[in-house]
Coordinates of C-alpha atoms in Angstrom, one line a residue:
X249 CA -4.5 -14.8 19.1
X250 CA -5.5 -11.6 17.3
X251 CA -4.8 -9.0 19.9
X252 CA -3.4 -5.8 18.6
X253 CA -3.9 -6.5 14.9
X254 CA -6.2 -3.5 14.5
X255 CA -3.7 -1.2 16.2
X256 CA -1.0 -2.1 13.6
X257 CA -1.6 0.9 11.3
X258 CA 0.8 -0.3 8.7
X259 CA -1.1 -3.6 8.4
X260 CA -4.4 -1.8 8.3
X261 CA -3.2 0.5 5.4
X262 CA -1.8 -2.5 3.5
X263 CA -5.0 -4.6 3.8
X264 CA -7.6 -1.7 3.4
X265 CA -10.6 -4.1 3.4
X266 CA -13.4 -5.5 5.6
X267 CA -13.9 -9.2 6.0
X268 CA -16.8 -11.0 7.6
X269 CA -15.9 -14.3 9.1
X270 CA -18.8 -16.7 9.6
X271 CA -17.6 -19.5 12.0
X272 CA -19.6 -22.7 11.6
X273 CA -20.0 -25.7 13.7
X274 CA -21.6 -28.8 12.1
X275 CA -22.5 -26.6 9.1
X276 CA -24.4 -23.9 11.0
X277 CA -23.1 -20.4 11.6
X278 CA -22.4 -20.0 15.4
X279 CA -20.3 -16.8 15.5
X280 CA -19.6 -13.9 13.2
X281 CA -16.7 -11.5 13.4
X282 CA -15.9 -8.5 11.4
X283 CA -12.2 -8.0 10.6
X284 CA -12.1 -4.3 9.8
X285 CA -8.9 -3.1 8.3
X286 CA -10.3 -0.1 6.6
X287 CA -11.8 2.4 9.1
X288 CA -10.1 4.7 11.7
X289 CA -11.3 2.3 14.5
X290 CA -9.9 -0.8 12.7
X291 CA -10.0 -4.0 14.6
X292 CA -11.8 -7.3 15.0
X293 CA -15.3 -7.1 16.5
X294 CA -18.0 -9.6 17.2
X295 CA -21.0 -9.6 14.8
X296 CA -21.8 -8.5 11.2
X297 CA -21.4 -4.8 10.7
X298 CA -22.9 -5.0 7.2
X299 CA -20.1 -3.6 5.2
X300 CA -17.8 -6.5 4.4
X301 CA -15.9 -6.6 1.1
X302 CA -15.5 -10.4 1.5
X303 CA -17.5 -12.9 3.5
X304 CA -15.8 -16.2 4.5
X305 CA -17.5 -19.3 5.9
X306 CA -15.3 -21.8 7.7
X307 CA -15.8 -24.5 10.4
X308 CA -14.4 -23.3 13.7
X309 CA -12.0 -26.3 14.0
X310 CA -10.6 -25.7 10.5
X311 CA -10.0 -22.0 11.2
X312 CA -8.1 -22.9 14.3
X313 CA -6.0 -25.3 12.2
X314 CA -5.3 -22.5 9.7
X315 CA -4.2 -20.2 12.5
X316 CA -1.9 -22.8 14.0
X317 CA -0.3 -23.4 10.6
X318 CA -1.7 -27.0 10.5
X319 CA -4.0 -26.4 7.4
X320 CA -2.9 -24.4 4.4
X321 CA -5.5 -21.7 3.3
X322 CA -5.2 -22.7 -0.4
X323 CA -5.9 -26.3 0.5
X324 CA -8.8 -25.2 2.7
X325 CA -10.3 -23.4 -0.3
X326 CA -9.7 -26.2 -2.8
X327 CA -11.4 -28.7 -0.5
X328 CA -14.3 -26.3 0.3
X329 CA -13.4 -26.3 4.0
X330 CA -13.3 -22.5 3.6
X331 CA -15.7 -20.7 1.2
X332 CA -15.7 -17.1 0.2
X333 CA -18.0 -14.6 -1.6
X334 CA -17.6 -11.0 -2.5
X335 CA -14.4 -9.3 -3.8
X336 CA -12.2 -12.4 -4.0
X337 CA -9.2 -10.4 -5.1
X338 CA -8.9 -9.2 -1.6
X339 CA -8.4 -12.7 -0.2
X340 CA -4.7 -12.4 -0.8
X341 CA -4.6 -9.5 1.6
X342 CA -6.3 -11.6 4.3
X343 CA -3.4 -14.1 3.9
X344 CA -1.2 -11.3 5.5
X345 CA -3.3 -11.4 8.6
X346 CA -3.3 -15.2 8.8
X347 CA 0.5 -15.3 8.5
X348 CA 0.8 -12.7 11.3
X349 CA -1.5 -14.9 13.5
X350 CA 0.5 -18.0 12.6
X351 CA 3.8 -16.3 13.4
X352 CA 2.5 -15.1 16.8
X353 CA 1.3 -18.6 17.6
X354 CA 4.6 -20.1 16.7
X355 CA 6.4 -17.6 19.0
X356 CA 3.9 -18.4 21.8
X357 CA 4.5 -22.2 21.4
X358 CA 8.3 -21.7 21.6
X359 CA 8.0 -19.9 24.9
X360 CA 6.2 -22.8 26.5

């Protein structure tokens, strides 16, 4: 789903931020991923690297819906299905990543 995003240097330069995604299940954090679009070794790695500009909490099922284009990110925030802390101005940049994921998923569905 997110393969190769870190190797897209144009995208890395455009975003220039680090996001920590806390994936929850039944309200408890079950996985953490660092979306690093700032360093030379940019990419998506498991765990909290402790240098996130923005931290997001979302239920795993809701994030899957967002990635598949079934749940709008704005609606997810307004309904508190996705919560954020940190430099919230950077959230608009994350939208670029999510749209890339959605586009890739639509292309994959059309191949089936």
